[in-house]
Amino acid sequence: MAGRRGTLLGAALVLLSTVAFGGPSAQAATTSSAAAPLWFDGAAAAEVSVNGTRFTDGYGREVVLRGFNVSGETKLEENGGLPFASVADARASATALRSLTGGNAVRFLLSWAHAEPEPGKVDTAYLNAATEQMKAFLDAGLRVFPDFHQDLFSRHLFHKDSWYTGDGAPRWAVQAGGYPVESCGICFLWGQNITQNQAVKSATRDFWHNRVLNVGTPTGTVSVPVQDAFLDTAQKTMTHLARSLTAEQFAGVVGFNPYNEPFAGEYTQGQNSRTWERDLLWPFYEKFRARMDAAGWRDKPLYAEPNMFWNANLDLAKQPGGFLDAGTFGPRYVFNTHFYDQKAISNIFMWGKAADGQYATDFGTVRDRSSALSTAAIVSEFGHPMNGLTADKAPTVVKAMYQALDSRLPGASWWTSAARSGPVLSSTQWQWDIYSGRHREAMNGNPDKMLTEGDAWNDEDLSAVALDASGKAVLRQDARLIDRLYPGAVAGRTLAFGYEDRSRDGSSVLSWNRIPGSMPNTARLVGSGRYGVLVWRSEGATAAPTQLHLPNGFTASSTTVVSDLGTVTGPPEYTAQGRTADHPIASAAEPGATDARRLLLSAPAGADSAGTLHYALVADGTAAPTAELRAAAQRELTAWAAGAGFPVS
C-alpha cells in the first residue's frame, strides 16, 4: 500500500505542475485530413504483434482492435465472391467506416470457392481484385486480418429450391464428395443445418479428415486430399498478398483467420468436441501456421477459432473446448472466438431485453481462456439481427456486448471494483455491408429466388450500415452505440476501462454506469453526457502517446478531459513537431480518416517512469465547465484511483 501511495503522490506532483488548459485558444482544433502525419503514425503503429495476453504495436503500446467484418457480400455470388462491386465502393466503405465509427480494424472475408475454381489452379484475377479492395482499407488507416470464410461448408451443397444456402468450398470439392441431397428437416434457423443437415455434416467431416477426393478434370481424374488443397490455396493467396502490397500496407495486415466457425461435422467413435479440437483442429492450425511462414507471414499471428460451440450461452448447445489441451499459444497465435446470444435470437429462452452486465460472465470466459493460453484474444464476430421477431432486443443486446468487451464488470459495480475490470477485448462486429437492403442475389443460382432485403443471406439482417436514397453511407444503429470511445493504443498496461455511451432503446436512454454519489463534482462535470474512464500503468518503454478514439459529438469545444496529467476543455491540436511540456492532452485527426478524431495523452518528458499510475476521464457533458469544477473532479478521481486497489505491477 505504501508503494502505491508513493507512486500516486509522484503523479499528483506532476499534475500540480501541469497547465490546466481551457478558454478560447483551446477551442480551435482542426478537422482537416491534410495535416502532416504525426511521428507515431505509419508502419510502426500499424504493425501488431502478440505480447503476452496483449496486442502491441511497433512502439510497444498496448493495442485494442475495434471494427467490423467486411463483408457478407463475400458469401454471395452477385459480385463474384468479392466484398465489393468495385474498388471505388471499397474506398467509400472504408472511408465511411472510419468516419462513422472510428474503427481501426476489419476482418476481411475471402472465398475459397473463387480463389480455387479448379483443383490446383488459383484464380489470379480474383486474388488481384480482392487485393485491390483490401488496399482501400489499409490506405484508410485500418488494420486488416483476412478470413477464408465458410458457412455450412459450401453453397454447392444446396439445390436451387433450398430454403438455405452456404459458402466456402468450391464446386469441384462438393461434386467429388458424392454427398446426399441436402435437407435440414424442420429447421427454423439456418444454423440448425450445422447439426441436422447430413450433407453439411458429411462434407465438413471429410474436410477435417482430409479425405482424398477423385476429381474429374478435362485431362482425366486427379486425386486431391481436400484439406491439403485448401492449405495450398491459402499459401498461394498469402504469397500473392505479401508480394502485391507495399511494405507499409503489409505492415497493416495483422494476421490471418484460417477458418470460420469450425465444427466437427460428425465425431468418430469415442471422439468428443474436446478431443476433436486436440486431434484434428489444432493440427490443422499448425499446418496453416507453417504455410503462413512459407508465404512470408512469419511475423504475423494466426487467429485460431475453437470449436464454435465452446462458449454457447445455451446449455443445450455448449460443448467442451476452447483449446483445453493446447498448452500455451505464445505470440504466433491469437485466441479468436465469436459470440451471439442464442437465447435472445431465439426469443424462447429470453423474453425481455438485455440488461447491465448481461454478458459479463460470457466475455469473462474469453478473458480467462486468453490468460490460460498466454495469448491475446479477439471476438471477431458478434451482433444481433436488425429485423425479425427479436429485432427489438438489438439496442440492449449490442450495448451489453460492447460493455462486456470494455470490462468484465457490470456498470453497477464498475466504480467500486474497477481493479477487477480486466483487459479491454479486441473485436469486429458482424457486419459492415454498404449494400444492405440493395442486393440482387439469385439464391443458389435460382432466378426465381432473387434476394434483395437485408444481407440477402439466409434471412439475416445484421449490417450496421446501409446507403440512403442519395447513396450516402449511414448508420442503421444508434451512432452513440456504434461510434465509441475506446483506447486504441495505451503507453503501458490498461488496468481498467469503462464507457457510458448513453445509447437509446427507442426513446429510453440506457445509462448503466452511474458515477457514485461520493464523487459529486465528477458527476456534475459529466452531467447527462457520454463519458469514459481509462486507468493505465506506465511501463516506461515508449514516448508515443496513449490515444483514445473520440466519437462524433466529442467536439473540440465540448470535450473535457480530467486526468492526473492535467485538465482541459477543448483539447488543443497536437502539432506535427510532437508534443511539448505544455501539451500533455491534445487531439488530432485519426490517421487515414477524413473527419474522425482521437485524444492523445502524453506524460511530461522524464516524468513517466515505469510503474506510474495514470487515469483519464473523457466526457462530452457539461459545456465549458469551470477550471474550479475540473480541479474538484480531479481531486475526486485522484482519491478514487488511490483507493481502488489497482495492482502495483
XYZ file of C-alpha atoms in Angstrom:
649
model
C 0.000 0.000 0.000
C 2.812 2.433 0.854
C 4.472 1.873 -2.533
C 1.208 2.510 -4.367
C 0.571 5.745 -2.460
C 4.108 6.855 -3.186
C 3.562 6.359 -6.913
C 0.294 8.287 -6.814
C 1.936 11.078 -4.829
C 4.534 11.405 -7.576
C 1.785 11.555 -10.194
C -0.032 14.177 -8.124
C 3.096 16.372 -8.032
C 3.335 16.084 -11.822
C -0.259 17.212 -12.308
C 0.183 20.167 -9.938
C 2.966 21.412 -12.187
C 0.919 20.895 -15.334
C -1.010 23.708 -17.001
C -4.808 23.224 -16.942
C -5.963 24.111 -20.434
C -9.160 25.887 -21.413
C -10.563 29.068 -22.873
C -10.950 30.286 -26.435
C -7.434 29.427 -27.607
C -8.057 25.745 -26.870
C -11.248 25.529 -28.911
C -9.788 25.684 -32.405
C -8.861 22.050 -33.049
C -8.928 21.458 -36.777
C -10.582 18.514 -38.521
C -8.547 18.763 -41.686
C -7.284 15.493 -43.134
C -4.406 17.367 -44.791
C -2.409 17.698 -41.570
C 1.129 16.359 -41.660
C 1.473 12.773 -40.388
C 2.454 12.558 -36.752
C 5.705 10.875 -35.854
C 3.990 7.922 -34.174
C 1.745 7.089 -37.148
C 2.745 4.927 -40.087
C 4.035 1.374 -40.354
C 5.297 1.050 -36.765
C 1.882 1.993 -35.393
C 0.060 -0.235 -37.888
C 2.108 -3.315 -37.011
C 0.527 -5.565 -34.424
C 2.170 -8.410 -32.552
C 1.215 -10.527 -29.568
C 2.932 -9.713 -26.289
C 1.687 -11.985 -23.513
C -2.084 -11.531 -23.399
C -1.986 -8.208 -25.250
C -1.698 -6.883 -28.765
C 1.113 -4.325 -29.050
C 2.220 -2.009 -31.838
C 5.710 -1.194 -33.068
C 6.132 1.355 -30.266
C 5.309 -1.185 -27.578
C 1.894 0.322 -26.853
C -0.989 -1.922 -25.882
C -3.409 -2.016 -28.826
C -7.159 -2.641 -28.946
C -8.541 -3.609 -32.347
C -12.095 -2.405 -32.935
C -14.081 -2.555 -36.150
C -16.286 -4.708 -38.351
C -16.444 -7.664 -40.694
C -16.167 -6.745 -44.392
C -18.408 -8.146 -45.605
C -21.339 -10.537 -46.074
C -21.207 -9.752 -49.792
C -18.335 -12.245 -49.998
C -20.831 -15.020 -49.229
C -22.890 -14.072 -52.269
C -22.368 -14.628 -55.993
C -23.549 -11.284 -57.334
C -20.052 -9.773 -57.079
C -18.100 -12.951 -57.711
C -17.195 -13.671 -54.087
C -15.683 -10.212 -53.570
C -16.766 -7.909 -50.755
C -17.473 -5.061 -53.199
C -18.590 -4.473 -56.756
C -15.644 -2.136 -57.351
C -12.550 -0.662 -55.738
C -14.389 2.671 -55.624
C -17.101 1.076 -53.475
C -14.416 -0.422 -51.239
C -12.845 3.013 -50.761
C -16.205 4.606 -49.998
C -16.973 1.845 -47.496
C -13.601 2.200 -45.768
C -13.963 5.974 -45.533
C -17.467 5.640 -44.106
C -16.324 3.063 -41.553
C -13.567 5.353 -40.319
C -15.757 8.449 -40.291
C -18.941 6.970 -38.814
C -17.445 4.554 -36.264
C -13.770 5.365 -35.719
C -12.968 1.677 -36.188
C -9.306 0.776 -36.625
C -9.550 -2.803 -37.934
C -11.549 -5.065 -40.231
C -11.884 -8.798 -40.696
C -11.756 -9.062 -44.487
C -13.581 -12.056 -45.942
C -12.176 -14.179 -48.778
C -13.725 -17.074 -50.730
C -12.003 -20.431 -51.243
C -14.518 -21.275 -53.990
C -13.448 -18.266 -56.040
C -9.758 -18.492 -55.217
C -9.558 -22.116 -56.464
C -12.330 -22.723 -59.023
C -10.439 -25.769 -60.370
C -8.314 -28.128 -58.282
C -4.773 -26.814 -58.008
C -5.473 -23.705 -60.111
C -5.638 -20.363 -58.333
C -7.665 -17.600 -59.982
C -5.170 -14.730 -60.027
C -7.821 -12.321 -61.355
C -9.884 -12.943 -58.216
C -6.849 -12.520 -55.962
C -5.861 -9.308 -57.763
C -9.347 -7.876 -57.325
C -9.527 -8.885 -53.656
C -6.088 -7.368 -53.023
C -7.070 -4.041 -54.577
C -10.194 -3.889 -52.400
C -8.142 -4.749 -49.321
C -5.752 -1.898 -50.132
C -8.658 0.537 -49.844
C -8.985 -0.330 -46.161
C -5.261 -0.374 -45.473
C -4.857 3.034 -47.119
C -7.699 4.384 -44.960
C -5.687 3.618 -41.835
C -7.441 0.353 -40.976
C -5.634 -2.784 -39.917
C -6.788 -5.909 -41.737
C -6.858 -9.614 -40.966
C -8.181 -11.773 -43.824
C -10.596 -14.634 -43.205
C -11.172 -17.608 -45.504
C -14.862 -17.706 -44.724
C -17.222 -20.669 -44.748
C -20.744 -21.250 -43.526
C -22.382 -24.680 -43.944
C -19.275 -25.722 -45.871
C -20.328 -24.674 -49.393
C -23.168 -23.147 -51.390
C -22.722 -26.010 -53.861
C -24.225 -28.456 -51.353
C -27.586 -26.689 -51.713
C -30.078 -27.120 -54.562
C -31.823 -24.234 -56.277
C -35.086 -24.605 -54.345
C -33.500 -24.964 -50.923
C -34.601 -22.769 -48.034
C -30.945 -22.196 -47.141
C -27.539 -21.682 -48.683
C -23.870 -21.879 -47.726
C -20.460 -20.629 -48.804
C -16.865 -21.800 -48.694
C -15.634 -24.806 -50.638
C -15.535 -24.884 -54.459
C -17.980 -26.811 -56.641
C -15.436 -29.464 -57.595
C -14.881 -30.439 -53.939
C -18.618 -30.955 -53.428
C -19.219 -32.816 -56.672
C -16.383 -35.249 -55.947
C -17.674 -35.861 -52.437
C -20.850 -37.601 -53.575
C -22.877 -36.154 -50.705
C -26.591 -36.856 -50.159
C -29.236 -34.371 -51.244
C -29.207 -31.752 -48.511
C -32.143 -31.396 -46.148
C -32.421 -29.749 -42.758
C -35.788 -31.228 -41.885
C -37.749 -28.948 -39.556
C -35.342 -26.036 -39.174
C -36.361 -22.546 -38.087
C -32.843 -21.048 -38.182
C -30.211 -21.595 -40.853
C -27.616 -22.516 -38.251
C -29.524 -25.708 -37.463
C -28.066 -27.129 -40.683
C -24.781 -27.478 -38.803
C -26.118 -30.339 -36.695
C -29.130 -31.525 -38.738
C -28.181 -31.438 -42.428
C -26.411 -34.683 -43.327
C -24.798 -33.252 -46.463
C -23.236 -30.405 -44.456
C -22.139 -32.768 -41.693
C -20.539 -35.281 -44.056
C -18.677 -32.702 -46.143
C -17.368 -30.984 -43.019
C -16.224 -34.293 -41.540
C -14.365 -35.098 -44.769
C -12.518 -31.779 -44.654
C -11.159 -32.368 -41.166
C -10.147 -35.929 -42.022
C -8.501 -34.719 -45.264
C -10.461 -37.155 -47.416
C -8.903 -37.899 -50.782
C -11.357 -36.856 -53.488
C -11.233 -38.236 -57.004
C -11.923 -35.158 -59.103
C -12.758 -35.329 -62.786
C -10.906 -32.822 -64.990
C -10.739 -32.316 -68.784
C -7.486 -34.300 -68.792
C -8.628 -37.124 -66.524
C -9.256 -37.916 -62.868
C -6.948 -36.499 -60.201
C -6.751 -37.483 -56.541
C -6.987 -34.454 -54.242
C -6.786 -34.517 -50.420
C -9.376 -31.847 -49.718
C -7.744 -30.149 -46.718
C -4.362 -30.131 -48.433
C -5.960 -28.387 -51.420
C -7.292 -25.677 -49.108
C -3.894 -25.234 -47.451
C -2.179 -24.973 -50.847
C -4.625 -22.287 -51.970
C -4.266 -20.410 -48.697
C -0.477 -20.362 -49.058
C -0.712 -19.093 -52.634
C -3.185 -16.432 -51.525
C -0.932 -15.236 -48.708
C 2.088 -15.225 -51.025
C 0.128 -13.134 -53.512
C -0.858 -10.631 -50.831
C 2.679 -10.335 -49.455
C 4.023 -9.614 -52.955
C 1.213 -7.296 -54.061
C 1.106 -4.953 -51.060
C 3.661 -2.278 -50.305
C 5.756 -2.715 -47.165
C 3.648 -0.120 -45.346
C 0.394 -1.729 -46.480
C 1.609 -5.193 -45.479
C 2.517 -3.826 -42.038
C -1.201 -3.153 -41.571
C -2.098 -6.791 -42.258
C -2.123 -8.063 -38.693
C -2.603 -11.815 -39.151
C -4.823 -14.408 -40.801
C -8.046 -16.160 -39.752
C -7.822 -19.581 -41.453
C -11.322 -20.974 -40.992
C -14.633 -19.506 -39.873
C -16.600 -21.173 -37.059
C -15.037 -24.637 -37.165
C -17.104 -27.628 -36.097
C -16.547 -31.363 -36.478
C -19.472 -32.207 -38.734
C -19.534 -35.687 -37.258
C -17.446 -37.169 -34.473
C -15.754 -40.514 -34.971
C -16.350 -43.276 -32.445
C -15.168 -42.271 -28.968
C -14.476 -38.676 -30.033
C -15.973 -35.543 -28.475
C -15.561 -31.825 -29.036
C -12.503 -31.608 -26.807
C -10.614 -34.470 -28.404
C -11.645 -33.227 -31.871
C -10.034 -29.864 -31.113
C -6.915 -31.639 -29.878
C -6.568 -34.267 -32.609
C -7.908 -32.539 -35.729
C -8.467 -28.798 -35.328
C -5.201 -27.846 -33.629
C -3.036 -29.895 -36.036
C -4.805 -28.084 -38.889
C -3.791 -24.747 -37.384
C -0.215 -25.943 -37.026
C -0.203 -26.851 -40.728
C -1.670 -23.459 -41.611
C 0.931 -21.766 -39.428
C 3.673 -23.470 -41.458
C 2.034 -22.228 -44.674
C 1.985 -18.695 -43.276
C 5.694 -18.905 -42.549
C 6.437 -20.180 -46.050
C 4.369 -17.364 -47.594
C 6.281 -14.589 -45.800
C 3.889 -14.136 -42.860
C 6.248 -15.432 -40.163
C 5.891 -12.319 -38.001
C 2.085 -12.240 -38.165
C -0.140 -14.277 -35.825
C -2.704 -16.911 -36.762
C -6.212 -16.148 -35.442
C -7.295 -19.568 -34.191
C -11.002 -20.196 -33.632
C -12.017 -23.027 -31.282
C -14.980 -25.349 -31.691
C -17.787 -22.880 -32.344
C -19.969 -24.339 -29.573
C -17.439 -23.988 -26.745
C -18.870 -20.732 -25.339
C -22.515 -21.033 -26.396
C -24.809 -19.342 -23.903
C -27.392 -22.110 -24.354
C -26.547 -25.023 -22.085
C -28.103 -27.488 -24.530
C -25.635 -26.354 -27.218
C -22.494 -25.862 -25.109
C -19.598 -28.282 -25.660
C -16.163 -28.662 -24.046
C -13.497 -26.744 -25.893
C -11.529 -23.529 -26.095
C -8.236 -25.381 -26.693
C -8.112 -27.006 -23.278
C -5.260 -29.298 -24.382
C -3.183 -26.889 -26.469
C -0.894 -25.740 -23.658
C 0.077 -22.090 -24.173
C -0.107 -20.352 -27.547
C 2.665 -17.794 -27.355
C 2.997 -14.894 -29.809
C 2.306 -16.812 -33.036
C -1.378 -17.484 -32.351
C -4.365 -15.396 -31.218
C -7.372 -16.817 -29.383
C -10.200 -15.896 -31.736
C -13.829 -16.513 -30.870
C -17.377 -15.435 -31.765
C -20.358 -14.686 -29.576
C -24.047 -14.406 -30.380
C -26.797 -14.507 -27.782
C -28.773 -17.504 -28.991
C -31.237 -17.025 -26.140
C -32.079 -13.528 -27.335
C -32.135 -14.531 -31.014
C -34.458 -17.479 -30.379
C -36.975 -15.423 -28.370
C -37.736 -18.632 -26.468
C -35.177 -18.576 -23.670
C -35.011 -14.784 -23.182
C -38.273 -12.853 -23.320
C -37.042 -9.453 -22.169
C -34.226 -7.110 -23.126
C -30.557 -7.359 -22.203
C -29.549 -5.554 -19.024
C -26.478 -4.163 -17.285
C -23.826 -6.890 -17.036
C -25.787 -9.324 -19.242
C -22.660 -10.811 -20.833
C -20.062 -10.207 -18.137
C -19.689 -13.933 -17.481
C -19.587 -14.973 -21.156
C -16.897 -12.457 -22.075
C -15.117 -13.087 -18.795
C -14.713 -16.668 -20.008
C -12.980 -15.330 -23.132
C -10.562 -13.356 -20.954
C -9.907 -16.417 -18.791
C -9.072 -18.597 -21.818
C -6.820 -15.838 -23.169
C -4.950 -15.804 -19.870
C -4.702 -19.596 -19.680
C -3.400 -19.770 -23.263
C -0.969 -16.860 -22.704
C -2.069 -15.017 -25.800
C -4.203 -12.088 -26.899
C -7.923 -12.588 -27.560
C -10.339 -11.162 -30.097
C -14.094 -11.569 -30.522
C -14.174 -11.473 -34.315
C -17.960 -11.808 -34.681
C -20.832 -10.590 -32.528
C -24.082 -8.743 -33.077
C -27.848 -9.167 -33.244
C -30.460 -9.170 -36.050
C -31.804 -5.788 -37.076
C -35.044 -7.262 -38.369
C -37.389 -10.081 -37.438
C -39.080 -11.259 -34.264
C -36.259 -10.315 -31.905
C -35.013 -7.100 -33.539
C -36.394 -5.058 -30.634
C -33.673 -6.587 -28.443
C -30.810 -5.331 -30.646
C -30.186 -1.964 -28.898
C -29.759 -3.566 -25.470
C -28.049 -6.766 -26.651
C -25.368 -4.953 -28.641
C -24.854 -2.379 -25.870
C -24.377 -5.182 -23.338
C -21.883 -6.882 -25.660
C -19.806 -3.725 -26.045
C -19.983 -3.194 -22.297
C -18.591 -6.705 -21.753
C -15.863 -6.112 -24.346
C -14.778 -2.983 -22.478
C -14.801 -4.530 -18.987
C -15.683 -7.758 -17.225
C -17.751 -5.765 -14.717
C -21.372 -4.580 -14.838
C -21.768 -0.827 -14.719
C -23.364 -1.061 -11.288
C -20.097 -2.299 -9.754
C -17.528 -0.694 -12.054
C -16.549 2.214 -9.789
C -16.348 0.133 -6.629
C -14.497 -2.788 -8.240
C -12.587 -1.220 -11.135
C -9.392 -3.085 -10.252
C -11.160 -6.265 -11.439
C -12.140 -4.709 -14.767
C -9.733 -6.861 -16.773
C -8.263 -6.198 -20.222
C -10.242 -4.480 -22.959
C -11.104 -7.081 -25.599
C -10.477 -6.512 -29.284
C -13.459 -7.151 -31.542
C -15.007 -6.868 -35.001
C -18.785 -6.609 -35.137
C -20.798 -8.538 -37.715
C -21.087 -6.742 -40.119
C -20.343 -3.739 -42.405
C -22.267 -4.142 -45.677
C -22.989 -0.963 -47.628
C -25.281 -2.971 -49.929
C -27.652 -3.866 -47.092
C -31.200 -3.974 -48.478
C -29.931 -3.395 -52.035
C -28.681 -6.822 -53.063
C -29.658 -8.775 -56.156
C -28.646 -12.297 -55.221
C -30.110 -15.287 -57.033
C -30.247 -17.714 -54.097
C -28.388 -20.881 -55.054
C -28.429 -19.615 -58.643
C -32.233 -19.606 -58.799
C -33.515 -16.554 -60.764
C -36.944 -17.087 -59.201
C -35.479 -16.511 -55.719
C -33.905 -13.091 -56.121
C -32.890 -11.817 -52.671
C -32.728 -8.072 -52.156
C -33.523 -7.465 -48.478
C -31.165 -7.369 -45.521
C -27.954 -9.310 -46.082
C -29.505 -11.448 -48.861
C -28.207 -14.379 -46.846
C -30.486 -16.902 -45.142
C -32.843 -14.124 -43.991
C -30.082 -12.406 -41.968
C -30.030 -8.659 -41.402
C -27.142 -7.556 -39.187
C -25.343 -4.804 -41.080
C -24.658 -1.673 -39.041
C -24.545 0.408 -42.244
C -26.582 0.974 -45.395
C -26.858 3.542 -48.168
C -29.578 6.180 -48.033
C -31.627 7.319 -51.032
C -28.780 9.580 -52.165
C -26.218 6.787 -51.974
C -24.580 8.089 -48.796
C -23.477 5.591 -46.154
C -25.492 5.947 -42.946
C -25.631 4.000 -39.702
C -28.606 1.719 -39.084
C -27.890 1.519 -35.358
C -27.662 4.308 -32.810
C -24.459 6.218 -33.510
C -23.862 6.535 -29.749
C -23.712 2.745 -29.576
C -21.549 2.132 -32.643
C -19.187 5.128 -32.623
C -17.498 4.565 -29.279
C -14.747 5.925 -27.104
C -12.096 3.201 -26.827
C -8.346 3.026 -26.099
C -6.746 2.353 -29.481
C -3.193 2.483 -28.115
C -2.037 2.682 -24.491
C 1.507 3.591 -23.474
C 1.622 0.965 -20.761
C -0.796 -1.613 -19.423
C -4.529 -0.973 -19.209
C -5.874 -1.631 -15.715
C -9.484 -0.587 -16.231
C -11.722 0.955 -18.851
C -15.411 1.749 -18.840
C -17.608 3.739 -21.196
C -21.147 5.008 -20.748
C -22.449 5.604 -24.256
C -25.990 6.783 -23.281
C -27.327 4.909 -26.309
C -31.053 4.617 -26.860
C -33.585 1.833 -26.852
C -36.395 3.630 -28.600
C -36.966 6.769 -26.532
C -35.275 5.336 -23.441
C -31.727 6.400 -22.596
C -29.680 3.412 -21.452
C -27.452 4.567 -18.585
C -25.822 1.579 -16.884
C -22.630 3.071 -15.459
C -23.509 5.798 -12.966
C -20.908 7.838 -11.114
C -21.237 7.213 -7.363
C -22.662 9.814 -5.023
C -19.298 10.068 -3.291
C -17.968 11.875 -6.402
C -20.461 14.764 -6.821
C -18.143 17.062 -8.753
C -17.271 14.347 -11.257
C -20.972 13.583 -11.693
C -21.734 17.268 -12.158
C -18.985 17.622 -14.751
C -20.269 14.631 -16.720
C -23.914 15.634 -16.432
C -26.159 13.643 -18.763
C -23.485 13.250 -21.428
C -21.310 10.364 -22.510
C -18.118 9.637 -20.658
C -15.355 7.076 -20.374
C -12.615 6.360 -17.842
C -9.253 4.794 -18.643
C -6.763 3.736 -15.964
C -3.332 2.538 -17.049
C 0.092 1.975 -15.605
C 3.152 3.167 -17.480
C 5.822 0.649 -18.396
C 8.283 3.423 -19.270
C 9.076 1.890 -22.648
C 7.768 4.423 -25.172
C 7.432 8.128 -25.816
C 4.437 7.533 -28.099
C 1.220 8.846 -26.543
C -1.794 6.972 -25.279
C -4.661 7.518 -27.695
C -8.421 7.069 -27.490
C -10.859 7.376 -30.362
C -13.157 10.368 -29.891
C -16.695 9.628 -31.110
C -18.579 12.140 -33.222
C -20.091 14.676 -30.855
C -16.969 14.851 -28.692
C -16.239 18.191 -30.338
C -13.216 20.393 -29.857
C -15.256 22.840 -27.826
C -17.180 20.409 -25.618
C -14.764 17.578 -24.842
C -13.487 17.712 -21.289
C -10.575 15.621 -20.020
C -9.733 15.241 -16.348
C -6.511 13.314 -15.789
C -3.526 13.067 -13.498
C -1.736 14.669 -16.463
C -3.896 17.799 -16.243
C -7.377 19.010 -17.134
C -8.735 20.605 -20.278
C -11.944 21.565 -22.019
C -11.303 21.723 -25.748
C -8.010 19.820 -26.167
C -5.616 21.756 -28.421
C -4.363 20.312 -31.676
C -1.348 18.024 -31.445
C 1.371 19.518 -33.621
C 3.283 17.589 -36.245
C 6.505 18.544 -34.463
C 5.451 16.474 -31.469
C 4.196 17.212 -28.030
C 5.742 19.791 -25.719
C 5.668 20.002 -21.940
C 2.737 22.391 -22.308
C 0.577 19.926 -24.200
C 0.127 16.636 -22.302
C -3.505 16.469 -23.514
C -4.269 17.132 -27.178
C -6.359 15.914 -30.101
C -5.638 15.050 -33.716
C -7.198 13.533 -36.800
C -7.268 9.755 -36.933
C -4.651 8.548 -39.463
C -6.168 7.907 -42.878
C -9.513 9.402 -41.869
C -11.378 12.430 -43.177
C -13.024 13.688 -40.003
C -12.566 11.080 -37.254
C -10.665 12.357 -34.208
C -8.547 10.941 -31.406
C -7.413 12.118 -27.994
C -3.682 11.980 -27.253
C -2.311 11.779 -23.704
C 1.415 12.273 -23.166
C 3.230 12.274 -19.857
C 5.779 15.098 -19.448
C 9.240 14.144 -20.654
C 11.217 12.373 -17.966
C 8.246 12.115 -15.622
C 6.753 8.828 -16.832
C 8.822 6.173 -15.137
C 7.739 2.555 -15.214
C 5.056 1.881 -12.639
C 3.415 5.318 -12.718
C -0.360 5.120 -12.429
C -2.380 7.280 -14.804
C -6.076 7.928 -15.257
C -8.202 9.975 -17.637
C -11.905 10.764 -17.617
C -13.150 11.884 -21.044
C -16.593 13.491 -21.234
C -18.805 15.320 -23.707
C -21.147 16.539 -20.959
C -21.205 19.922 -19.255
C -20.424 22.696 -21.710
C -17.329 24.685 -20.732
C -17.046 23.556 -17.095
C -15.088 25.969 -14.944
C -11.479 25.332 -14.052
C -12.650 25.036 -10.425
C -15.075 22.220 -11.318
C -12.405 20.387 -13.288
C -9.986 20.704 -10.375
C -12.600 19.423 -7.931
C -13.335 16.429 -10.160
C -9.597 15.823 -10.476
C -9.226 15.633 -6.690
C -12.085 13.121 -6.505
C -10.638 10.956 -9.270
C -7.143 11.035 -7.768
C -8.517 9.861 -4.419
C -10.630 7.203 -6.133
C -7.671 5.858 -8.124
C -5.505 5.783 -4.988
C -8.059 3.724 -3.102
C -9.292 1.460 -5.904
C -6.742 -1.279 -5.250
C -5.059 -1.314 -8.658
C -2.104 -3.720 -8.697
C 1.341 -2.244 -8.256
C 2.768 -4.254 -11.163
